[in-house]
Short mmCIF file of C-alpha atoms and ligand atoms in Angstrom, two decimals:
data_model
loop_
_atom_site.label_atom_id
_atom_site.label_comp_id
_atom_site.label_asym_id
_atom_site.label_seq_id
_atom_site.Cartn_x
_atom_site.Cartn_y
_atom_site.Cartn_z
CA UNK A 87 22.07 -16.71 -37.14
CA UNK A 88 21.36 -20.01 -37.87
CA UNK A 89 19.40 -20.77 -40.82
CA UNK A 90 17.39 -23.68 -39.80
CA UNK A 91 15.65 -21.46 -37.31
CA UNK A 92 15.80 -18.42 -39.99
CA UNK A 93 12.80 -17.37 -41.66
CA UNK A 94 13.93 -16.96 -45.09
CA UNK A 95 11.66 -17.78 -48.21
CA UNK A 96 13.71 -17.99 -51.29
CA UNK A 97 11.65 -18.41 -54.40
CA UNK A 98 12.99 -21.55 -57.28
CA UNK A 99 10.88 -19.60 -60.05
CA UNK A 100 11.34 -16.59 -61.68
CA UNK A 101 8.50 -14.07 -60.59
CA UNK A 102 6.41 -12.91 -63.69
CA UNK A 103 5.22 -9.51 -62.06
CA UNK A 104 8.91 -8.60 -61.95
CA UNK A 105 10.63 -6.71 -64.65
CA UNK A 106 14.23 -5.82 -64.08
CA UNK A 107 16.71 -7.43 -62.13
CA UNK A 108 16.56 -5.78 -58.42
CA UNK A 109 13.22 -6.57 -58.41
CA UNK A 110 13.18 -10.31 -59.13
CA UNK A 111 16.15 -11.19 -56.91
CA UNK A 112 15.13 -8.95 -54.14
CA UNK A 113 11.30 -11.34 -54.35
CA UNK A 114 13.68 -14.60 -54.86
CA UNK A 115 16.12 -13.80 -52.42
CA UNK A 116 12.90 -13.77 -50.08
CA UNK A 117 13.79 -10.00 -49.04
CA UNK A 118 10.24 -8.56 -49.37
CA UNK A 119 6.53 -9.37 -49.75
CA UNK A 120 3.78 -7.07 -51.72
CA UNK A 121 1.25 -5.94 -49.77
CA UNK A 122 -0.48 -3.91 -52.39
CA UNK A 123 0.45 -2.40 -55.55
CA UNK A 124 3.58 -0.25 -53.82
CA UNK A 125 3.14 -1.49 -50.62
CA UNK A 126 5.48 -3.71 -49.34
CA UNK A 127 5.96 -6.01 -46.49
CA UNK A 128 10.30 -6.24 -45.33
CA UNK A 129 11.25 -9.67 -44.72
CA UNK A 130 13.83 -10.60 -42.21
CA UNK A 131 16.72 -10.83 -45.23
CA UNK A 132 15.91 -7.34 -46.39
CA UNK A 133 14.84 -5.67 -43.03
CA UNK A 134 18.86 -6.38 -42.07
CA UNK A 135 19.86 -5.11 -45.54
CA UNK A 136 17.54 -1.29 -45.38
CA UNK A 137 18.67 -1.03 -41.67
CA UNK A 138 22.32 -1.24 -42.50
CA UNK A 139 21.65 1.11 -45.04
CA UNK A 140 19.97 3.69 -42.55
CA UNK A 141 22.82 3.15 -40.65
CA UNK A 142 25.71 4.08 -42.86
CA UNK A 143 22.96 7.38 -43.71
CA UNK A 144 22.70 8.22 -40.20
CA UNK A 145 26.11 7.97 -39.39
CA UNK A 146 26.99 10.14 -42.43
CA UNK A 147 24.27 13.00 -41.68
CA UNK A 148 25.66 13.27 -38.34
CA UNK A 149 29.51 13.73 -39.56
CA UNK A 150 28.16 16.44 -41.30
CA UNK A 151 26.61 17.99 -38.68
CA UNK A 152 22.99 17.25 -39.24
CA UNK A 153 20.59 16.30 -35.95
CA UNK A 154 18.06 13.50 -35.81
CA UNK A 155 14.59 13.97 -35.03
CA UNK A 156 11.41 11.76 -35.68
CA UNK A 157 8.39 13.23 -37.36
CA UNK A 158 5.21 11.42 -37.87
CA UNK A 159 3.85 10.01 -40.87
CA UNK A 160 0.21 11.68 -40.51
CA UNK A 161 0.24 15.12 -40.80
CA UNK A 162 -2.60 17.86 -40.49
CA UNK A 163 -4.25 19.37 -43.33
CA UNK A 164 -3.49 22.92 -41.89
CA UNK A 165 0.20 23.14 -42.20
CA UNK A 166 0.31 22.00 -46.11
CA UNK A 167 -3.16 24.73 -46.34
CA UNK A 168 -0.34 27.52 -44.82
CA UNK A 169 2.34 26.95 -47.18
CA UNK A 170 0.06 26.55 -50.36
CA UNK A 171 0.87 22.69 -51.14
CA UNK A 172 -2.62 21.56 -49.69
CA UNK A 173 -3.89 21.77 -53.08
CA UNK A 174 -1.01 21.81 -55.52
CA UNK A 175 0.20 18.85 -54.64
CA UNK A 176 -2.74 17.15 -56.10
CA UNK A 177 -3.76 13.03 -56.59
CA UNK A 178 -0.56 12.06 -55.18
CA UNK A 179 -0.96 12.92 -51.89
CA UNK A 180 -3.00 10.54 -49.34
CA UNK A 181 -5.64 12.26 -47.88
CA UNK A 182 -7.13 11.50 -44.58
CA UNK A 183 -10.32 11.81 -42.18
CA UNK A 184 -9.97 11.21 -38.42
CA UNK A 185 -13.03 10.29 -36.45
CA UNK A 186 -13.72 14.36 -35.21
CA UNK A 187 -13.89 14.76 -39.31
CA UNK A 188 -10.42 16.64 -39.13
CA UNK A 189 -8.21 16.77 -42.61
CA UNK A 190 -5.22 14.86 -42.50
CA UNK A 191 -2.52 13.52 -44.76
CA UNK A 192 -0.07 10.74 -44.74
CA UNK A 193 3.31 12.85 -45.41
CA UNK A 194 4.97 12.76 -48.70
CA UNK A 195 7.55 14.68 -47.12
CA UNK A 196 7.64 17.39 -44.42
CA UNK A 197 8.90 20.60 -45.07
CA UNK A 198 5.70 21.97 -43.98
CA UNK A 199 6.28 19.97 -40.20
CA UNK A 200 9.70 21.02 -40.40
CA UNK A 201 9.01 24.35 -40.47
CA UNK A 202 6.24 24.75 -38.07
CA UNK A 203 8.65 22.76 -35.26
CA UNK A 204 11.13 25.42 -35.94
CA UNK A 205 8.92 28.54 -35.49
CA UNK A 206 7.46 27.41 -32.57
CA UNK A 207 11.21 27.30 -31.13
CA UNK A 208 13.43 29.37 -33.15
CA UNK A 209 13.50 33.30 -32.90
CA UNK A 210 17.29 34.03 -33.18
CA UNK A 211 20.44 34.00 -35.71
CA UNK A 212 22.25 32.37 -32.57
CA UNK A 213 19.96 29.57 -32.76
CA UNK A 214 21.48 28.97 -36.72
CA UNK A 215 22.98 27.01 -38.45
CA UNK A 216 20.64 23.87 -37.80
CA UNK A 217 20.11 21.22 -40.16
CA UNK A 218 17.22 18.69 -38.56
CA UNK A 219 16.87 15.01 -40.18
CA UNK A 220 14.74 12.25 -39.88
CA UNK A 221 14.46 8.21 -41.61
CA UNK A 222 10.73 7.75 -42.13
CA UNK A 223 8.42 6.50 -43.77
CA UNK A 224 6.89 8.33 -46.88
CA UNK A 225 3.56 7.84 -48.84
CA UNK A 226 3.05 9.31 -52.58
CA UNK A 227 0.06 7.53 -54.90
CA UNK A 228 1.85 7.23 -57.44
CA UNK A 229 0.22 7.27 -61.21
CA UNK A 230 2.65 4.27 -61.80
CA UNK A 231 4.43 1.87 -59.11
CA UNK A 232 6.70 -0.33 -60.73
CA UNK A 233 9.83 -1.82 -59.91
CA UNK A 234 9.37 -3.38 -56.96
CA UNK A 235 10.58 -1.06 -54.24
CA UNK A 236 12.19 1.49 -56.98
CA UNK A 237 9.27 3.64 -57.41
CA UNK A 238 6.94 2.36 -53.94
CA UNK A 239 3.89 3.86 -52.89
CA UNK A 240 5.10 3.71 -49.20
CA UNK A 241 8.72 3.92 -49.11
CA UNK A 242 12.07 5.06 -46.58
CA UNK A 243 13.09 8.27 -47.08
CA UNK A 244 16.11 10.32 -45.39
CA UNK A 245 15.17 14.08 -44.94
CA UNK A 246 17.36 16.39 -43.84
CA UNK A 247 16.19 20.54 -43.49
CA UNK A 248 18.83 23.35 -43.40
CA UNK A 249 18.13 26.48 -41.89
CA UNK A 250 19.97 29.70 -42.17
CA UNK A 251 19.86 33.41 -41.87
CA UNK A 252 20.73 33.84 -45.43
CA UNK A 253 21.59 32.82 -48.65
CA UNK A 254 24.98 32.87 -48.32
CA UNK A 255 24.72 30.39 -45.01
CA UNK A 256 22.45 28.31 -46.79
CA UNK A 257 24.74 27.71 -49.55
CA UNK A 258 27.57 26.39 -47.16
CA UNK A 259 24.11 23.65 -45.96
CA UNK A 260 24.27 22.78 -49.42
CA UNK A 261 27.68 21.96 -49.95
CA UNK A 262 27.71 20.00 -46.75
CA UNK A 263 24.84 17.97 -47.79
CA UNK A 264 26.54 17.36 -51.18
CA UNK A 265 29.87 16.69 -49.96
CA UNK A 266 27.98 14.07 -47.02
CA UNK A 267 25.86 12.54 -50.30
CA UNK A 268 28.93 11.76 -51.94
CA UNK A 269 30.64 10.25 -48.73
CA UNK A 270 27.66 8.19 -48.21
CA UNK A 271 27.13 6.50 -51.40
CA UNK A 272 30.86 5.79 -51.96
CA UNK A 273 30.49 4.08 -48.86
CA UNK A 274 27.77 1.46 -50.17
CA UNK A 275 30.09 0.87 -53.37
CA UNK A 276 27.90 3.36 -55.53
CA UNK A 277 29.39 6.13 -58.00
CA UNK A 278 26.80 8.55 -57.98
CA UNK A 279 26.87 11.57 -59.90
CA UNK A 280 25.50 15.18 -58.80
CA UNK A 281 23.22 16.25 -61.62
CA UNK A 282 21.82 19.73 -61.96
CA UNK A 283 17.83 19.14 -61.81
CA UNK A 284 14.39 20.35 -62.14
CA UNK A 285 12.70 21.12 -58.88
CA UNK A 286 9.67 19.89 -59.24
CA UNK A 287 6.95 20.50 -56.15
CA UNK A 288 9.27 20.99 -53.81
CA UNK A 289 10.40 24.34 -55.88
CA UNK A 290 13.86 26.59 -55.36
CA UNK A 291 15.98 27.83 -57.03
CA UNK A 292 18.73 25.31 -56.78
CA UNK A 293 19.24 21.91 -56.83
CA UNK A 294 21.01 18.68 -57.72
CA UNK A 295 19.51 15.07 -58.10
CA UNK A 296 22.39 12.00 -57.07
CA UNK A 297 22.08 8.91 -60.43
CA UNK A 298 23.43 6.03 -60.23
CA UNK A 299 24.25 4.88 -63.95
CA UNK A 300 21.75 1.70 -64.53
CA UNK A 301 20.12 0.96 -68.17
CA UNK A 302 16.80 0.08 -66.06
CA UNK A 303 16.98 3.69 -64.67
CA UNK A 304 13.73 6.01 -64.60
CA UNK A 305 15.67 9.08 -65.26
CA UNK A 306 17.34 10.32 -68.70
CA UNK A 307 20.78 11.25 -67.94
CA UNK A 308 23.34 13.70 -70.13
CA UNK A 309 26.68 14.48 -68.82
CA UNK A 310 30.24 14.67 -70.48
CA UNK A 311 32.21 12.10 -71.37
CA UNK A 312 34.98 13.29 -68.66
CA UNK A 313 32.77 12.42 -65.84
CA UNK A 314 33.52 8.88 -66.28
CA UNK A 315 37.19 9.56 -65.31
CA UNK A 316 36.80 12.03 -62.26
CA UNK A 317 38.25 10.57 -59.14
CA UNK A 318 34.97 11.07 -56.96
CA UNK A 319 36.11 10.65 -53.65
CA UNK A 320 38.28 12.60 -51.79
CA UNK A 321 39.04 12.76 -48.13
CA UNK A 322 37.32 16.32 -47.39
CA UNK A 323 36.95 18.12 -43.97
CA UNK A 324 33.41 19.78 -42.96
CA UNK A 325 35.42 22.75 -41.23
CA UNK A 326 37.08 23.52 -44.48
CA UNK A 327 35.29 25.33 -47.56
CA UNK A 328 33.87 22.84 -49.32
CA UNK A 329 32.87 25.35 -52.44
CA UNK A 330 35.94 24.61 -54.54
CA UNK A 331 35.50 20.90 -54.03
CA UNK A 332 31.73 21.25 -54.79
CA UNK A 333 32.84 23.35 -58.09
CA UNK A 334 35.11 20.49 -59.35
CA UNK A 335 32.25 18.56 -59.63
CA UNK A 336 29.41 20.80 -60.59
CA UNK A 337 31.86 22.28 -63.22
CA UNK A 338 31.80 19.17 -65.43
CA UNK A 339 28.59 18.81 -67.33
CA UNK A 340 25.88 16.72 -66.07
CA UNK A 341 22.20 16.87 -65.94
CA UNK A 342 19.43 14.90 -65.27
CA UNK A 343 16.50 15.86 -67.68
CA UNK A 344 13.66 13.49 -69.95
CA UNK A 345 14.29 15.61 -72.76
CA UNK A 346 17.87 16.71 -74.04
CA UNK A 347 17.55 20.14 -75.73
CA UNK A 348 20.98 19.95 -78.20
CA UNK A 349 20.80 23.76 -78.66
CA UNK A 350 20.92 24.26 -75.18
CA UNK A 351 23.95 22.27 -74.80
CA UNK A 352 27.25 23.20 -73.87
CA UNK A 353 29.08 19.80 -74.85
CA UNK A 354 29.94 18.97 -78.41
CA UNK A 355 28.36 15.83 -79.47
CA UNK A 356 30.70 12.87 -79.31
CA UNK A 357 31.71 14.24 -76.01
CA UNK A 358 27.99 13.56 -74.59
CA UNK A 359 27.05 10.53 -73.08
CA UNK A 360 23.70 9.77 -73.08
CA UNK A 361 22.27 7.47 -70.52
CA UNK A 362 19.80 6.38 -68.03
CA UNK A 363 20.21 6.27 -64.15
CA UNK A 364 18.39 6.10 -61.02
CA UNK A 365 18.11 8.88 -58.69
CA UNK A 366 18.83 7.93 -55.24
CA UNK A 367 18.94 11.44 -53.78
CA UNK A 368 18.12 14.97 -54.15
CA UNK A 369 18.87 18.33 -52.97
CA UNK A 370 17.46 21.43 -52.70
CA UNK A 371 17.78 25.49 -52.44
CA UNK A 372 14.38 27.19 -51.86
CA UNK A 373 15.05 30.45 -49.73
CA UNK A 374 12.48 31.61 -48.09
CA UNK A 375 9.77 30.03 -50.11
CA UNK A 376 8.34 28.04 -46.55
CA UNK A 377 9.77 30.34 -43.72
CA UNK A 378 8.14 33.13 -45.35
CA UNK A 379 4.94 31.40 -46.24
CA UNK A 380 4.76 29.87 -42.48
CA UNK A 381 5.86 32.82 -40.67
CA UNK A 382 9.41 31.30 -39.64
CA UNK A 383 11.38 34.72 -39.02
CA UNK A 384 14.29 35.02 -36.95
CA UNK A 385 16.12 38.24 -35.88
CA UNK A 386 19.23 38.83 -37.44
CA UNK A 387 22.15 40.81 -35.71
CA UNK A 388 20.54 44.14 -36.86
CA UNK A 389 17.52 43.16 -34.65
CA UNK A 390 15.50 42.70 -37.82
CA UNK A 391 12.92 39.85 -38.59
CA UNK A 392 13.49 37.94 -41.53
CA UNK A 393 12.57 34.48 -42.72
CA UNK A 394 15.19 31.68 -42.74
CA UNK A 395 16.76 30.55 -46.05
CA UNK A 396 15.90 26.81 -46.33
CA UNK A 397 17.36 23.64 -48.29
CA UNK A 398 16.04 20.42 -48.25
CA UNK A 399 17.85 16.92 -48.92
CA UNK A 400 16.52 13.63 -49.49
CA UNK A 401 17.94 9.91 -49.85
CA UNK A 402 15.67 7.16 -50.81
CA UNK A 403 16.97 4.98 -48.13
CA UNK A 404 14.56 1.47 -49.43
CA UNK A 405 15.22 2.50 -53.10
CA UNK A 406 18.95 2.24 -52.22
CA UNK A 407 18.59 -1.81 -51.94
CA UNK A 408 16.78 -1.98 -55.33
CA UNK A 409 19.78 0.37 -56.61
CA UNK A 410 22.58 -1.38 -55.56
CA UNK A 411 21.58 -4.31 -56.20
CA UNK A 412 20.97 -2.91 -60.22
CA UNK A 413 24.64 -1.82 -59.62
CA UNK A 414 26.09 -5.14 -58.14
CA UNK A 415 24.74 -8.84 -59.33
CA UNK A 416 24.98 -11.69 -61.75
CA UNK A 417 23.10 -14.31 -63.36
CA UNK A 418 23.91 -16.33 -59.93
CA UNK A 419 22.36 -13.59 -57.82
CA UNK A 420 22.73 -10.67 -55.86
CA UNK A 421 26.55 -9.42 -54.68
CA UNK A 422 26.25 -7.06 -51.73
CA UNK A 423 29.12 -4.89 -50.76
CA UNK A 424 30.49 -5.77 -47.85
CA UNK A 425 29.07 -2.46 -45.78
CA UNK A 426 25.32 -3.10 -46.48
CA UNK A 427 25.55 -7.28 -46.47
CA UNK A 428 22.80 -8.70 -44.53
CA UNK A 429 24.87 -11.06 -43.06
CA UNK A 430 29.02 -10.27 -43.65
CA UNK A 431 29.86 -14.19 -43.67
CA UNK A 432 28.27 -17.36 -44.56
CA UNK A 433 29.44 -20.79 -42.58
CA UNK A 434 27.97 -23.58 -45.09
CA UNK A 435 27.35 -26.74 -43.55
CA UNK A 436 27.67 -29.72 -46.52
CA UNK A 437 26.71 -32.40 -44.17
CA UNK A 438 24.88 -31.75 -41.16
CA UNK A 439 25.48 -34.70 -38.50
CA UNK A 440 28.67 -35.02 -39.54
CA UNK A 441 30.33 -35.32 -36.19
CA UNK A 442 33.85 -33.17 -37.72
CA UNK A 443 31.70 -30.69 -40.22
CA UNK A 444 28.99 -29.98 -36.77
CA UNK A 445 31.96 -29.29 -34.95
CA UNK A 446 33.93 -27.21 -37.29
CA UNK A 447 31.47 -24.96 -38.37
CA UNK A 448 30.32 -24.27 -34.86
CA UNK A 449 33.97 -23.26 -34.08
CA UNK A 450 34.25 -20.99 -37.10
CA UNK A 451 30.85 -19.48 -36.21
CA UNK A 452 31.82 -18.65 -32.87
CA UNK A 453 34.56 -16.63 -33.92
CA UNK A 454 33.21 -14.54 -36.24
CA UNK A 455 29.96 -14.13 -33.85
CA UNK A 456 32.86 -13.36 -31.18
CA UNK A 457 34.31 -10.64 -33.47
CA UNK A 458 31.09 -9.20 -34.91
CA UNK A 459 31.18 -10.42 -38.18
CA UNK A 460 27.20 -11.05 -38.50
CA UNK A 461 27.69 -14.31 -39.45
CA UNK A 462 24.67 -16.99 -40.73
CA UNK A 463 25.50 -20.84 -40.66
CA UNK A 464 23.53 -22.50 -43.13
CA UNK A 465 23.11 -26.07 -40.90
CA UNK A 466 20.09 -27.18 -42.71
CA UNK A 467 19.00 -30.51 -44.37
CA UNK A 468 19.28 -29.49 -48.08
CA UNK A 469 21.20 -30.76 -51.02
CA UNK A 470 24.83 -29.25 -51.18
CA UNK A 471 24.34 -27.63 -54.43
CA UNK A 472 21.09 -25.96 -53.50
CA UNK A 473 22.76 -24.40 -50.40
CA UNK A 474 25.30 -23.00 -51.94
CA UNK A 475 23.09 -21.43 -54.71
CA UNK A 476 20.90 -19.85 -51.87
CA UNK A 477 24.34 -18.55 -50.65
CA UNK A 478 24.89 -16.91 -53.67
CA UNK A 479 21.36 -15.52 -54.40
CA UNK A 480 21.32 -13.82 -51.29
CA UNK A 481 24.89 -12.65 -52.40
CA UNK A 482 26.63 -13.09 -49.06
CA UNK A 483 30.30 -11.91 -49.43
CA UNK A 484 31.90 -14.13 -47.90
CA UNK A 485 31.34 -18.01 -47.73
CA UNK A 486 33.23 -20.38 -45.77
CA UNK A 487 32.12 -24.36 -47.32
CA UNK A 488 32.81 -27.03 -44.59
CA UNK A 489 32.51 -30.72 -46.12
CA UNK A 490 33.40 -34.22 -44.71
CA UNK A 491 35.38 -34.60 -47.94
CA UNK A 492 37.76 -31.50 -47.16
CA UNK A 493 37.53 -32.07 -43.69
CA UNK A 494 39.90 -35.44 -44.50
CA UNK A 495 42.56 -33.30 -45.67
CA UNK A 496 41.71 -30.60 -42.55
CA UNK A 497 40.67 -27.80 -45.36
CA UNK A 498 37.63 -25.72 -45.84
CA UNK A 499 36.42 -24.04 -49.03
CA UNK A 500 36.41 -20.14 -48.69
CA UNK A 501 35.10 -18.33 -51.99
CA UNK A 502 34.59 -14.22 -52.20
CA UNK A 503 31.53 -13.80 -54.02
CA UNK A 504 32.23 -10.95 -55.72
CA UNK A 505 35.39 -12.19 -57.88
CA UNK A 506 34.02 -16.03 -57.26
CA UNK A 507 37.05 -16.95 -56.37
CA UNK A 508 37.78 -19.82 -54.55
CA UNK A 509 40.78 -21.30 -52.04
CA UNK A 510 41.39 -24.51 -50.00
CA UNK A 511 42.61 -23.45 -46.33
CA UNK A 512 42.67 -24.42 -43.03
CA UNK A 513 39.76 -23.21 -41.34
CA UNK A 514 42.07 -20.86 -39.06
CA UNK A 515 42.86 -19.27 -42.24
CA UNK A 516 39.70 -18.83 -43.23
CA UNK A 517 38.96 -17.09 -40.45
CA UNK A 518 42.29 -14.50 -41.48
CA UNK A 519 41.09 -14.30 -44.82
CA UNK A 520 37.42 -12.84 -44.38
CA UNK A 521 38.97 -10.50 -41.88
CA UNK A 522 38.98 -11.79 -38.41
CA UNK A 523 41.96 -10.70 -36.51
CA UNK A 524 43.58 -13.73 -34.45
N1 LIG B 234 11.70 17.00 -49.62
C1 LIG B 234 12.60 16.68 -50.68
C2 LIG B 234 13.96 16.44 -50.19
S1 LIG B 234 14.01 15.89 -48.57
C3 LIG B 234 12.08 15.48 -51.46
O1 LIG B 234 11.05 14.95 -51.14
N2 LIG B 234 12.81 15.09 -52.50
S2 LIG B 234 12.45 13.96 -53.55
O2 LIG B 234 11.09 14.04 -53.93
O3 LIG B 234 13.38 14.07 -54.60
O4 LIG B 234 12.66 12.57 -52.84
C4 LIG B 234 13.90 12.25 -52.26
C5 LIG B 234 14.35 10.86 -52.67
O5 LIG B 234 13.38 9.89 -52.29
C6 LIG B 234 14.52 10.66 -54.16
O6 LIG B 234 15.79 11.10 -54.59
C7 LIG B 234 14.35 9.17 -54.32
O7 LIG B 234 15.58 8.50 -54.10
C8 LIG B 234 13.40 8.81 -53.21
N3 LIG B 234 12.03 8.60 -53.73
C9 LIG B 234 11.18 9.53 -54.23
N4 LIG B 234 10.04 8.96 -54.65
C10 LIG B 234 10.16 7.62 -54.41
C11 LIG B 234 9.30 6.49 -54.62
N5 LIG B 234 8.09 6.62 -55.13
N6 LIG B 234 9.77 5.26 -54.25
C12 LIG B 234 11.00 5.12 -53.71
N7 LIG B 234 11.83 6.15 -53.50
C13 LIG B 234 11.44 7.38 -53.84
#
C-alpha cells in the first residue's frame, strides 16, 4: 500500500473525549471514527487490524473443531419470548418494530437462534458433538459506553455453541474451548488468565471469564501470586484429554469478581494479588437451561428424548484491538505484535524524487509485496521527522528508513519497533532481517 493514495487520518492533538491509552491512540492513529455514543465507524488502519484478528480467531475455532456459520443481527421477538430472556434481559437489549408491526431485536447474542437452527435439524446423538460459531456483530445499550471500543454499544463478537448429549460430553466442549482460548490469545502476544466467574444473563452452572492484566481494566481481578510464574502455553493436542491440562490451570487460584470476600478466600494474604484486567472472553456451562426451554431433544442410544447439554463461548473480537493495544505501547505510540500488525513492514521514503531513494524503496517494496509481507511505503511529501512519528504511532513493527544521506554510503536504516532498536544495512539485508527469505 502506498500511503499517498492511503486514506489514513492521524490526529496531531490529543483527543479530550478519550480517557485511557487504547482509546486515544486507536482515534490518533486514525483507526476509528464515533458514530454515536458506542457506535463506531472502522477506518481503513483498524478495519486491517480487527480482520487480522478474526482471522487468527477463526483459524483457532476451527483447530479445535468448531464450524462457522453466519447468523443475523436482527432477531425475532419469539425465540428470546420461548426461552424466557424476552423480558429478563431488560433496557439493554434493542428492541425493534418492522413495518407488519412484528417484535424484533438486534441480537446481543444468540443462544436463542442457535438453538432453534439446531432443533429444526438435529434429532440424534449421532448428529453430536457439534460446536457451531459465528464473528458478528453484537448490540447491547449499555448504561455506560466508555472506552472507546472497550465497552461499545455495537461491537464484534466471536460465538461459539457446544452441543452434547450430556454433561459429561459437554465438559470435554469446554475444555476444548479453553484450551483453543488460550492458543488464541498467546498467539496475539496476550497472557490471559482463565478466571472462575459469575454468569450473569447468560446463566449455568459453570464458567470462566479470559483477563488480560491492564490497570485501566473494568474488571476486579484476585488470583495467587503463583499465577504470575505458570508457563501458559503448552503445545496440547485436541485428540488427547485435555482435563489434566485444564486442571493445572483452574487449580491455581484466580477469580474475577468486583468485590473480594477475604473469608471466602482460600489464599493467605501476601500471597493475593489484587488487580484489575480486561475480559476479552468468556465461557460457559448451562446444561439444558435452552434445549430444554426450546424443545431441542435428541434421542440418545436408549431411544430416549432428552435435551442437549449446552456451553457457550465468546471472544470480544473489536475489544481485542483496544486490549492489546493497553497491553503493548509507549509514549511514541502503539506497538502491534507482529500477528495482528496492520501492515507487517513499513518502507519510509525520506526524500521523495530522489532519483536513488524512488528507486530503492520501490525495490524493497516489491519484495516484501512479492513475499507477502503486507508492506506500506510511506512515499509522501512530509517532513522526515513527522513520517517517522506516524510510523511509530501506528506502531508498525518493522520499518525500513531509505534517505539520500545513507543512500551515499549504500545503507538503509532498519529499526524494530518494539525494542527501538536500530541498524545501518544494506538494503538486501534489510530485507533478511524483517524476515524475507532470499
Ligand atoms: N453468549 C455468551 C458467550 S458467546 C456471551 O455473550 N458472553 S459475554 O457476554 O461474556 O460476551 C463475550 C465477550 O464479548 C466478552 O468476554 C467481551 O470480551 C465481549 N464484550 C461483551 N460486552 C462488550 C461490549 N459492550 N463491548 C465490547 N466487547 C464486549
Amino acid at each position: 500500500m502506498r500511503l499517498s493514495q492511503y486514506f489514513l487520518p492521524v490526529l496531531k492533538e490529543t483527543p479530550k473525549e478519550a480517557q485511557i491509552a487504547s482509546h486515544r491512540l486507536m482515534l490518533r492513529a486514525g483507526m476509528i471514527q464515533q458514530s454515536s455514543a458506542g457506535i463506531y465507524s472502522w477506518l481503513p488502519l483498524g478495519k486491517r487490524v480487527l480482520d487480522k484478528i478474526a482471522a487468527i480467531v477463526r483459524e483457532e475455532q476451527d483447530r479445535a473443531g468448531a464450524l462457522e456459520i453466519l447468523m443475523p443481527t436482527l432477531q425475532p421477538a419469539e425465540i428470546w419470548q420461548e426461552s424466557g430472556r424476552y423480558d429478563d434481559y431488560g433496557a439493554e437489549m434493542l428492541r425493534i418494530q418492522d413495518r407488519h408491526k412484528r417484535d424484533m431485536l438486534y441480537g446481543p447474542t444468540n443462544e436463542e437462534q442457535v438453538t432453534d437452527i439446531f432443533r429444526s435439524h438435529v434429532r440424534s446423538y449421532k448428529a453430536l458433538p457439534l460446536n457451531l460459531f459465528h464473528i458478528q456483530w453484537k448490540f447491547r445499550d449499555e448504561v455506560r459506553p466508555r472506552f472507546g471500543i472497550m465497552r461499545g454499544r455495537e461491537f464484534l463478537m466471536k460465538d461459539a455453541y457446544s452441543f452434547d448429549l450430556d454433561g459429561e460430553g459437554a465438559r470435554i466442549a469446554y475444555n476444548k474451548m479453553f484450551v483453543s482460548y488460550l492458543k488464541t490469545f498467546a498467539r496475539m502476544g496476550l497472557t490471559a488468565i482463565p478466571m472462575e466467574a459469575d454468569t450473569g444473563p447468560i446463566g449455568g452452572d459453570m464458567s470462566h471469564e479470559f483477563i488480560i492484566l491492564a490497570e485501566t481494566g473494568e474488571s476486579g481481578v484476585y488470583f495467587h501470586k503463583d499465577w504470575l510464574k505458570t508457563d501458559l502455553l503448552a503445545d496440547i493436542n485436541y485428540d488427547a484429554d485435555l482435563q489434566p491440562f485444564v486442571d493445572r490451570f483452574t487449580s491455581i487460584y484466580a477469580r474475577a469478581d468486583e468485590k473480594h470476600d477475604p473469608t471466602n478466600c482460600p489464599v493467605a494474604n501476601d500471597d493475593l494479588m489484587t488487580m484489575r484486567g480486561i475480559e476479552i472472553g468468556h465461557i460457559f456451562y448451562f446444561g439444558t437451561k435452552y434445549s430444554a426451554a426450546m424443545g431441542a431433544t435428541v434421542s440418545g442410544p436408549d431411544g430416549k428424548n432428552l435435551p442437549v447439554h449446552m456451553g457457550s463461548y465468546g471472544i470480544g473480537v473489536s475489544r481485542l484491538v483496544g486490549g492489546i493495544i493497553e497491553a503493548s505501547h509507549d509514549d511514541k505510540g502503539i506497538i502491534w505484535p507482529d500477528s495482528v500488525a496492520p501492515f507487517g513492514v513499513a518502507v519510509v521514503n525520506l526524500k521523495p524524487g530522489d532519483a536513488i531513494c524512488d528507486a530503492t524503496c520501490q525495490s524493497l517494496y516489491d519484495s516484501l509485496a512479492a513475499a507477502g509481507h503486507d508492506p506500506l511505503l510511506d512515499d509522501r511529501d512530509d517532513r522526515p521527522g513527522a513520517k517517522l512519528a506516524a510510523m511509530d504511532l501506528i506502531g508498525i513493527p518493522w520499518q525500513i528508513v531509505v534517505g539520500p544521506r545513507g543512500m551515499e554510503n549504500g545503507v538503509v536504516e532498519v529499526k524494530r519497533r518494539k525494542s527501538g532498536e536500530t541498524r545501518e544495512v544494506s538494503a538486501e539485508l534489510a530485507l533478511t532481517m524483517v524476515g524475507l527469505k532470499l
